[in-house]
Short mmCIF file of C-alpha atoms and ligand atoms in Angstrom, two decimals:
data_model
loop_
_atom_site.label_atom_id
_atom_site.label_comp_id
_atom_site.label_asym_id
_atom_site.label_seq_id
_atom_site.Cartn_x
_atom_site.Cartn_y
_atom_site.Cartn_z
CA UNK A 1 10.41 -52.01 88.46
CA UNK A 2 10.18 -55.98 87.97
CA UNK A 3 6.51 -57.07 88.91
CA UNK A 4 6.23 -60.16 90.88
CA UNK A 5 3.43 -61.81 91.73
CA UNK A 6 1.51 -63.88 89.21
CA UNK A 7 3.28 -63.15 85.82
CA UNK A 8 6.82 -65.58 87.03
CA UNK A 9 4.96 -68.20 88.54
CA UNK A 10 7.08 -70.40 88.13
CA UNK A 11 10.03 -70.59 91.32
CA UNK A 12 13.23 -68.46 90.27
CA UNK A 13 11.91 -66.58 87.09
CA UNK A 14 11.66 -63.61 89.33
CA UNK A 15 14.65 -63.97 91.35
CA UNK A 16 16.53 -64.87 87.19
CA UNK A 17 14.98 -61.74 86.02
CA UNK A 18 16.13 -59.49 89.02
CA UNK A 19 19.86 -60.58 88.22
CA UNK A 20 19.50 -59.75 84.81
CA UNK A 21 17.10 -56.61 85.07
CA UNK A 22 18.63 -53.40 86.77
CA UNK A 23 16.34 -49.72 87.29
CA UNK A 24 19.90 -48.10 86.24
CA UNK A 25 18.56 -45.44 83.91
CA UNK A 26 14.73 -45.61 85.08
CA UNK A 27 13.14 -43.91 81.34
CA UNK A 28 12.81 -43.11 78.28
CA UNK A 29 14.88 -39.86 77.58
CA UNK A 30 13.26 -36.91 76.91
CA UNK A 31 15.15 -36.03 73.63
CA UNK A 32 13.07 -34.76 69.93
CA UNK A 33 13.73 -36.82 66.80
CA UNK A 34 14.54 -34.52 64.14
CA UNK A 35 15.11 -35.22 60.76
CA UNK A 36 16.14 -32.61 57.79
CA UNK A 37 13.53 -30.06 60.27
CA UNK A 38 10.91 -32.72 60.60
CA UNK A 39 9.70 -33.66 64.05
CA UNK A 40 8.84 -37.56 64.14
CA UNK A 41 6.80 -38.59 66.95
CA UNK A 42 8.36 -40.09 68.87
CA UNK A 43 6.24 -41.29 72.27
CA UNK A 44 2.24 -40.95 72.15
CA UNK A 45 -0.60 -41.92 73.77
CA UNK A 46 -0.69 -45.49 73.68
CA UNK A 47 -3.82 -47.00 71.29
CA UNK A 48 -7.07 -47.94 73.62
CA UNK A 49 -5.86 -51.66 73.31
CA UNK A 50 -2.91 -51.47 74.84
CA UNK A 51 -1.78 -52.28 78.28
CA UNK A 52 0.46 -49.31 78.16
CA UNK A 53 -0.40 -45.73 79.07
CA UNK A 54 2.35 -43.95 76.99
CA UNK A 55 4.37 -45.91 74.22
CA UNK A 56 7.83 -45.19 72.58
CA UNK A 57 10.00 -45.52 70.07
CA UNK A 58 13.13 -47.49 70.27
CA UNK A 59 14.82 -44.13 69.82
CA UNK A 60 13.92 -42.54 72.70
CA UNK A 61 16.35 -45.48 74.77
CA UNK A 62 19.16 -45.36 72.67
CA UNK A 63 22.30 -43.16 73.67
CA UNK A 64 23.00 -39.72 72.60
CA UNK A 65 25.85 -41.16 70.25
CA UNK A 66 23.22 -43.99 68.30
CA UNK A 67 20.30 -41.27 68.33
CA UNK A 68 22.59 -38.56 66.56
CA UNK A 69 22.94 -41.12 63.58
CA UNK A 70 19.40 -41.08 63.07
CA UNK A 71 19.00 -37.41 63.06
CA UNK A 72 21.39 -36.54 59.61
CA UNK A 73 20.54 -39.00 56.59
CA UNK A 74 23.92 -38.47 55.32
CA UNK A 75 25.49 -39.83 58.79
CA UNK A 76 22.40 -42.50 59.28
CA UNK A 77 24.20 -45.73 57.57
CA UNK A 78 21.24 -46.90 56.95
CA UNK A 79 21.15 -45.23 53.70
CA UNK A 80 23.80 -47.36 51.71
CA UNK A 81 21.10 -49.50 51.78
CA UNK A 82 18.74 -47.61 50.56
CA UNK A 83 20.56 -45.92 47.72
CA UNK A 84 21.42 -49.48 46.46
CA UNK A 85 17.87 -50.35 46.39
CA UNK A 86 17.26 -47.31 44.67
CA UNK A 87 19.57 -48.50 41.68
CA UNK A 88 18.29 -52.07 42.12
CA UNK A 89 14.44 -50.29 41.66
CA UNK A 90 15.22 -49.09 38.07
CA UNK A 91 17.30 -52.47 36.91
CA UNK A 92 15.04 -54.93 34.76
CA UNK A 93 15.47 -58.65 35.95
CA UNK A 94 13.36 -61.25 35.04
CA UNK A 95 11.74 -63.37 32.13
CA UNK A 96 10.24 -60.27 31.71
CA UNK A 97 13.06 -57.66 31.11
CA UNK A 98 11.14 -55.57 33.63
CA UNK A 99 12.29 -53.40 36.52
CA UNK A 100 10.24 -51.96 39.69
CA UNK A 101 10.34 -48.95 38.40
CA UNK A 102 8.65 -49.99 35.00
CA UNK A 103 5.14 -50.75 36.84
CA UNK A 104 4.87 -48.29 39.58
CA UNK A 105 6.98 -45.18 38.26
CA UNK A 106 8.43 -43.89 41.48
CA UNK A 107 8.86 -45.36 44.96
CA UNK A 108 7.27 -42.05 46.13
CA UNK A 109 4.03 -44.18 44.93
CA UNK A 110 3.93 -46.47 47.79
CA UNK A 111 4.02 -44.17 50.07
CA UNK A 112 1.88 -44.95 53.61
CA UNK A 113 2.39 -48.60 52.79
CA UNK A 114 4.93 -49.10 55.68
CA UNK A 115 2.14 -47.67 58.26
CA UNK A 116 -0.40 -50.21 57.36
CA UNK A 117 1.55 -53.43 57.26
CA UNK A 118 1.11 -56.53 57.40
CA UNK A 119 -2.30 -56.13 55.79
CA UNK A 120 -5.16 -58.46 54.77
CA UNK A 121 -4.23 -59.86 51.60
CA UNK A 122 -7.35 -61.56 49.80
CA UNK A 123 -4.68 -63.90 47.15
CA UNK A 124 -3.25 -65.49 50.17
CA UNK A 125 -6.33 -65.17 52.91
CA UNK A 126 -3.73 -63.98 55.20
CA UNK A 127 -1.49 -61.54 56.00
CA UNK A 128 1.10 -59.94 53.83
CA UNK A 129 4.05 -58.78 54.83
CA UNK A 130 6.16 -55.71 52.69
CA UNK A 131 9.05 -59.03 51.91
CA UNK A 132 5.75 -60.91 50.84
CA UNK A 133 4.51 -58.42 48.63
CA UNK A 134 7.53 -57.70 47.04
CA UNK A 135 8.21 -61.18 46.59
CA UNK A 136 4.56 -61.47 44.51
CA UNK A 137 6.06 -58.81 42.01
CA UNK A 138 9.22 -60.74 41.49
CA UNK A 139 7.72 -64.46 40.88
CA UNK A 140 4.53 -63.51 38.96
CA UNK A 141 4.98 -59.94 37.53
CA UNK A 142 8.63 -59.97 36.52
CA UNK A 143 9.51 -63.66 35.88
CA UNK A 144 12.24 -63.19 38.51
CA UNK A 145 13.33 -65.62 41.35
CA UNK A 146 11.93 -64.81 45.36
CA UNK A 147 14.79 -63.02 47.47
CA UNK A 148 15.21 -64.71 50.52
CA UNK A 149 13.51 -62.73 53.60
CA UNK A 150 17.60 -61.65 55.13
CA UNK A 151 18.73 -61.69 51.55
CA UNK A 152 20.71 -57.91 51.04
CA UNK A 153 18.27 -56.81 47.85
CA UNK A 154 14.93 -57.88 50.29
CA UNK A 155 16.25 -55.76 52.90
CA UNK A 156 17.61 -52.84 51.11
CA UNK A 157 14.54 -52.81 49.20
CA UNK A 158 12.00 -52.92 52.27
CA UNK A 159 14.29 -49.77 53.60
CA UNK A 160 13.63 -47.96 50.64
CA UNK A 161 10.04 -48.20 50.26
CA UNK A 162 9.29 -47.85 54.14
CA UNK A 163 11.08 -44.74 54.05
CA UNK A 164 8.89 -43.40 52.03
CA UNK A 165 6.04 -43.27 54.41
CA UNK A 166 8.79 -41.53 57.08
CA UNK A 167 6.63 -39.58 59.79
CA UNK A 168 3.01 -41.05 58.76
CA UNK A 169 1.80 -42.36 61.67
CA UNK A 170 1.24 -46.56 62.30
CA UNK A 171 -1.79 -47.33 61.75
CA UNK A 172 -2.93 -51.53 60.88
CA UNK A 173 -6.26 -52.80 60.29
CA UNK A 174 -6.91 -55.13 63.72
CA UNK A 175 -10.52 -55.90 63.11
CA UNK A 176 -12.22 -58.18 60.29
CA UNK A 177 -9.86 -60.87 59.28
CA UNK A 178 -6.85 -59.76 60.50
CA UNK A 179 -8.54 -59.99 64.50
CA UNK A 180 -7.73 -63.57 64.68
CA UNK A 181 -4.33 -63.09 63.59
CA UNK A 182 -3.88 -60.26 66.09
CA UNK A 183 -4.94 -62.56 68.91
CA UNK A 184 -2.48 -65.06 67.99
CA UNK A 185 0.34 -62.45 68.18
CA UNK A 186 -0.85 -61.36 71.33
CA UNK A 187 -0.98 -65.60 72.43
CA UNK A 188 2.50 -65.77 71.26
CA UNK A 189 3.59 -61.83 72.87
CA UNK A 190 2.83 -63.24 76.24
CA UNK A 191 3.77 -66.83 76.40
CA UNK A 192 6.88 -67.82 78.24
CA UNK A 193 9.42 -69.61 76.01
CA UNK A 194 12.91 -71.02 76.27
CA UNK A 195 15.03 -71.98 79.34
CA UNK A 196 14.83 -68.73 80.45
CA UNK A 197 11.13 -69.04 80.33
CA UNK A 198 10.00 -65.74 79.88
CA UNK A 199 7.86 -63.81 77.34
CA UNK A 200 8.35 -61.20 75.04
CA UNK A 201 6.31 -58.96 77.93
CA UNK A 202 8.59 -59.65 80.47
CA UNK A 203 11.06 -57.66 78.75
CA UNK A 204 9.49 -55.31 76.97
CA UNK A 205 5.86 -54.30 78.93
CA UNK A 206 6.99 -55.18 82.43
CA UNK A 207 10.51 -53.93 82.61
CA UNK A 208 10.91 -51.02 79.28
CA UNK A 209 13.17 -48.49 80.88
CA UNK A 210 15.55 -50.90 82.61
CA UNK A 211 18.72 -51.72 81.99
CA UNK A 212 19.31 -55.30 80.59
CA UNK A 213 23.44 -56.10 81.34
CA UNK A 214 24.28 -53.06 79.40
CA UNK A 215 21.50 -52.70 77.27
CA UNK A 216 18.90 -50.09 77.94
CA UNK A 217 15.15 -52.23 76.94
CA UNK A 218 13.15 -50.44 74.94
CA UNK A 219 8.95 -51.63 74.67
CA UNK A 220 10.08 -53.30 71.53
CA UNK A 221 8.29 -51.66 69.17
CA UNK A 222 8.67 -51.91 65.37
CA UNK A 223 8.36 -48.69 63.85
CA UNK A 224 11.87 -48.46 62.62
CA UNK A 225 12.50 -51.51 60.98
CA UNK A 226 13.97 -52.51 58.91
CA UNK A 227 16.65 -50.93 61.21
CA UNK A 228 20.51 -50.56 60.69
CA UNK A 229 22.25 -52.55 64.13
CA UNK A 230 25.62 -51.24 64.82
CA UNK A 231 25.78 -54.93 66.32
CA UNK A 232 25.12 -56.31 62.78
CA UNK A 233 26.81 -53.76 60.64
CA UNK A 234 24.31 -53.96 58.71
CA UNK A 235 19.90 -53.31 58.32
CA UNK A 236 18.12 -56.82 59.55
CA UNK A 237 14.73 -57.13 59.39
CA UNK A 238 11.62 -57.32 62.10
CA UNK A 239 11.59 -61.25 62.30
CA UNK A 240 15.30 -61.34 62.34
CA UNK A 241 14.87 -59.09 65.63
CA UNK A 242 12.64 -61.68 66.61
CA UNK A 243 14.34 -64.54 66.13
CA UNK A 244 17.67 -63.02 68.18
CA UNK A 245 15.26 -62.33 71.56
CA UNK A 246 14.32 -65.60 71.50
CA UNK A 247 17.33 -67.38 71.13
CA UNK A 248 18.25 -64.80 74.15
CA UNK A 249 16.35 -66.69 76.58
CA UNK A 250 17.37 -69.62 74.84
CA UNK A 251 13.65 -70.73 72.84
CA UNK A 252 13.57 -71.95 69.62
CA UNK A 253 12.96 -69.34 67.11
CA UNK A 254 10.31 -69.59 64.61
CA UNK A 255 11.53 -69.21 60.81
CA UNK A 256 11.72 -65.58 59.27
CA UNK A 257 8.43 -65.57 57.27
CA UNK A 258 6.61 -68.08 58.97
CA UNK A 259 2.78 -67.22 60.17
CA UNK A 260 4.30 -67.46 63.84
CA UNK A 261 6.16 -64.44 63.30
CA UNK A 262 3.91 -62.76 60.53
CA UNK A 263 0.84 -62.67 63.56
CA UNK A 264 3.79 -61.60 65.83
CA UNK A 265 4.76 -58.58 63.66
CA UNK A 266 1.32 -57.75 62.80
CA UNK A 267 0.44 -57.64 67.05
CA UNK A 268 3.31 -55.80 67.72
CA UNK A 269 2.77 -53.21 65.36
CA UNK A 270 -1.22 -52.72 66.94
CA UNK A 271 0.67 -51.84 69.85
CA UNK A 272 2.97 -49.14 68.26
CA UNK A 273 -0.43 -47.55 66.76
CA UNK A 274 0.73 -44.01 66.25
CA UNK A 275 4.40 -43.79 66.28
CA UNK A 276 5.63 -42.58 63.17
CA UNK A 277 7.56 -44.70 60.81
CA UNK A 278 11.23 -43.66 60.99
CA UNK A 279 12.83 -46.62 59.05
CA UNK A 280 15.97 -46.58 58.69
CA UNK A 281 16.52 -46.24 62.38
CA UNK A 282 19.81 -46.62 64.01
CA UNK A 283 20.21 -49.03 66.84
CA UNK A 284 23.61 -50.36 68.62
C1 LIG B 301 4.67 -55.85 35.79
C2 LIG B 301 4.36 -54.78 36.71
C3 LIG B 301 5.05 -54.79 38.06
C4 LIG B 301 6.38 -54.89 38.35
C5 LIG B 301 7.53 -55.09 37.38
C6 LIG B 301 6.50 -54.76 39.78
N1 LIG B 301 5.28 -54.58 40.33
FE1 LIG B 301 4.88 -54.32 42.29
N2 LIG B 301 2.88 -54.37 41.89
C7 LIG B 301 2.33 -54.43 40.64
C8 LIG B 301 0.88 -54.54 40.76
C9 LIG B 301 -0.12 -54.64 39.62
C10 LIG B 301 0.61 -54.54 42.14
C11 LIG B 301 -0.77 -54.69 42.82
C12 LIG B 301 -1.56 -53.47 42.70
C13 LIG B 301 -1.02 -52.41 43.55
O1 LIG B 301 -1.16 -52.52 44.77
O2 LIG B 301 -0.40 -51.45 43.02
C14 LIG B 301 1.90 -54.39 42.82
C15 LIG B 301 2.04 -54.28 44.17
C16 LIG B 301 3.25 -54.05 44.83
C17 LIG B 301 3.39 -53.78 46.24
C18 LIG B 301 2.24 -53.69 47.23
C19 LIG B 301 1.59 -52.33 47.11
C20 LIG B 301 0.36 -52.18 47.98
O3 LIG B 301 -0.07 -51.02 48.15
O4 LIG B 301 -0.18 -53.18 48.46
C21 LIG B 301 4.72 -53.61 46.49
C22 LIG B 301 5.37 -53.30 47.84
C23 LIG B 301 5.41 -53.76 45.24
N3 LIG B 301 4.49 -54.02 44.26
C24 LIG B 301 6.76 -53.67 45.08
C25 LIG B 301 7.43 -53.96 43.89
C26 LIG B 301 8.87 -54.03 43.78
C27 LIG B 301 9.86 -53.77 44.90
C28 LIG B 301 9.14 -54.37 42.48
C29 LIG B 301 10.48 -54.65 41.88
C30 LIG B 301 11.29 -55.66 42.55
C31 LIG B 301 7.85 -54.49 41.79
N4 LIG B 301 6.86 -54.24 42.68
C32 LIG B 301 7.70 -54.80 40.46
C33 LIG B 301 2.99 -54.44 39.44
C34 LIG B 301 4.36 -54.59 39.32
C1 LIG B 302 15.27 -60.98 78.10
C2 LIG B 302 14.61 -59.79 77.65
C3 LIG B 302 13.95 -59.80 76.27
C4 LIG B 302 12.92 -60.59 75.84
C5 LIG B 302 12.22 -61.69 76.60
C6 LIG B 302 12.61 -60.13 74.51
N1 LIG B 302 13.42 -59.11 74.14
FE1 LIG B 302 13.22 -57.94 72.51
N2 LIG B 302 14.88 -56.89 73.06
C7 LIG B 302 15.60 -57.08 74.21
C8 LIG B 302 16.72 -56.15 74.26
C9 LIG B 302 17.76 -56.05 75.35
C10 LIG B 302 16.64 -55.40 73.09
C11 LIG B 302 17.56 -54.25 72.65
C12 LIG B 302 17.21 -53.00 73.42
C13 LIG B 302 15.79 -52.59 73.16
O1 LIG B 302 15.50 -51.97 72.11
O2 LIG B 302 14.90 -52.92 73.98
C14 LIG B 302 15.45 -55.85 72.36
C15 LIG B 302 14.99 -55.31 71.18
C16 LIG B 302 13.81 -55.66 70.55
C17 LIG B 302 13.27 -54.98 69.40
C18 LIG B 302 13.89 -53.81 68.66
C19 LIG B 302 13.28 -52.48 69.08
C20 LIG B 302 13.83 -51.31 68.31
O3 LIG B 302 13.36 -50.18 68.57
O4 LIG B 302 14.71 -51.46 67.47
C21 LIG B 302 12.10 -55.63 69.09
C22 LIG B 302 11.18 -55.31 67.93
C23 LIG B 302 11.93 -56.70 70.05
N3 LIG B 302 12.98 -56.68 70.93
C24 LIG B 302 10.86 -57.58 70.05
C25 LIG B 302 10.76 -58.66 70.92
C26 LIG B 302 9.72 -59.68 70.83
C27 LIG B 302 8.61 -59.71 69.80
C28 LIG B 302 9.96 -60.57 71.84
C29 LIG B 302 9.23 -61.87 72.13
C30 LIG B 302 9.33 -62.87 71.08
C31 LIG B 302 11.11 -60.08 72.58
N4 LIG B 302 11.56 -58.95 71.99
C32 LIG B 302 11.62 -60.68 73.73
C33 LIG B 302 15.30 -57.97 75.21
C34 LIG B 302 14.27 -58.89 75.18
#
């Protein structure tokens, strides 16, 4: 139900938030992801930081129709995406006439990657992201131009390398260096933005469970990204999810890539500690 009472202080937000929010379909179902006879996890514990008791995948809100998509990799059409990466691994591009595949062999070989990002990245002394990372390869180790973060190759390509750390549980470094960045993204989770003035918390901790017009919210977490939308007809990334909830309530969105949404992605994904990675999910 919609809490009251110190988090919309300000006159209306409440009363805005009750016309928007409805307790149609009060949970998360109680349904098992299954994929090719592997259970991914679904809902656990939530991590000792977080304000939730029990946390979810996106999955678990979805209807019966979206989740059976995710359940068969051969209806999921997510993986167009990923079998065009998988070409785009083995084809040389660059001064340097090489391909992916010519330095690291296999994708299989970066698997558990997914889980652990964004990560502490000593070149940069901040954060990488998997679109950073990738990016690295192409300007200095293959004498190839940057994708752009929405760009189809970036996107297939972070599909195909997430997926290979399917079912290995979430798991980023909070502490050390990256602590500062994690209390940024937690600054920026909980800050009300936009006309509609509320924060990402509003939605997602306060009122998860809920239905939103038609839309059943979900705690936002980021454990299935980069995710195919039925909306988009297509896979978009995690700051390109960002960037559409805040122009719902009408903010300005920060840039895809920017350190905004880098210690953004890097606190949401503390709070999905344990989940499994199920990229490519299926959402409507
Ligand atoms: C010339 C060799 C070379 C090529 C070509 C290359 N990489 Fe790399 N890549 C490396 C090295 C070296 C590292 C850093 C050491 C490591 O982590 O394996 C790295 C790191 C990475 C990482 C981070 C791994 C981690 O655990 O932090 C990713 C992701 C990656 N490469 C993806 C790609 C992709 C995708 C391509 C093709 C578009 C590519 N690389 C092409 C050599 C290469
Ligand atoms: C007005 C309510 C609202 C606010 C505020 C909001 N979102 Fe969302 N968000 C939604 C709805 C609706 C969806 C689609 C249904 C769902 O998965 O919850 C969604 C989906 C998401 C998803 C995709 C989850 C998945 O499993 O695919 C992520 C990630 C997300 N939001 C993050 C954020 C972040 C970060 C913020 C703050 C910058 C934010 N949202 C603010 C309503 C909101």
């Amino acid at each position: 139900m919609i809490k009251v009472g110190g988090i919309f202080a300000a006159v209306g937000i409440a009363a805005m938030l009750a016309s928007l929010v409805s307790p149609a379909l009060a949970d998360p179902d109680n349904n098992q992801l299954i994929i090719e006879g592997e259970l991914i996890v679904t809902d656990v514990a939530a991590p000792d930081s977080s304000p939730l008791d029990h946390i979810y995948s996106g999955w678990r809100f979805r209807s019966p129709e979206t989740q059976s998509l995710q359940m068969d990799d051969f209806e999921n059409p997510g993986f167009v995406a990923v079998d065009a990466a998988a070409e785009t691994w083995e084809t040389a591009d660059g001064s340097e006439g090489k391909s992916c595949a010519s330095c690291h062999e296999d994708v299989s070989s970066l698997a558990g990657l997914r889980a652990e990002l964004p990560k502490w990245d000593e070149a940069t002394n901040k954060p990488a992201t998997m679109e950073n990372l990738i990016n690295r390869c192409r300007t200095d180790r293959m004498g190839a131009e940057a994708w752009g973060w929405e760009q189809k190759e970036m996107v297939n390509m972070t599909a195909l390398i997430s997926l290979q750390s399917r079912g290995m549980p979430v798991n980023i470094q909070t502490d050390g260096p990256m602590a500062e960045w994690m209390e940024k993204g937690k600054d920026l989770y909980y800050t009300r933005v936009g006309q509609l003035n509320m924060s990402c918390s509003n939605c997602h901790e306060d009122n998860y469970g809920n239905q939103i017009r038609s839309d059943h919210l979900s705690q936002g977490q980021i454990n299935g990204f980069p995710v195919y939308r039925l909306k988009w007809a297509g896979l978009g990334s995690i700051h390109r999810r960002f960037k559409g909830c805040m122009e719902n309530i009408r903010a300005t969105p920060f840039k895809r890539g920017s350190d905004e949404f880098i210690a953004l992605e890097a606190y949401v994904a503390s709070r999905g500690a344990g989940l499994a990675v199920e990229t490519p999910s299926v959402r409507n």
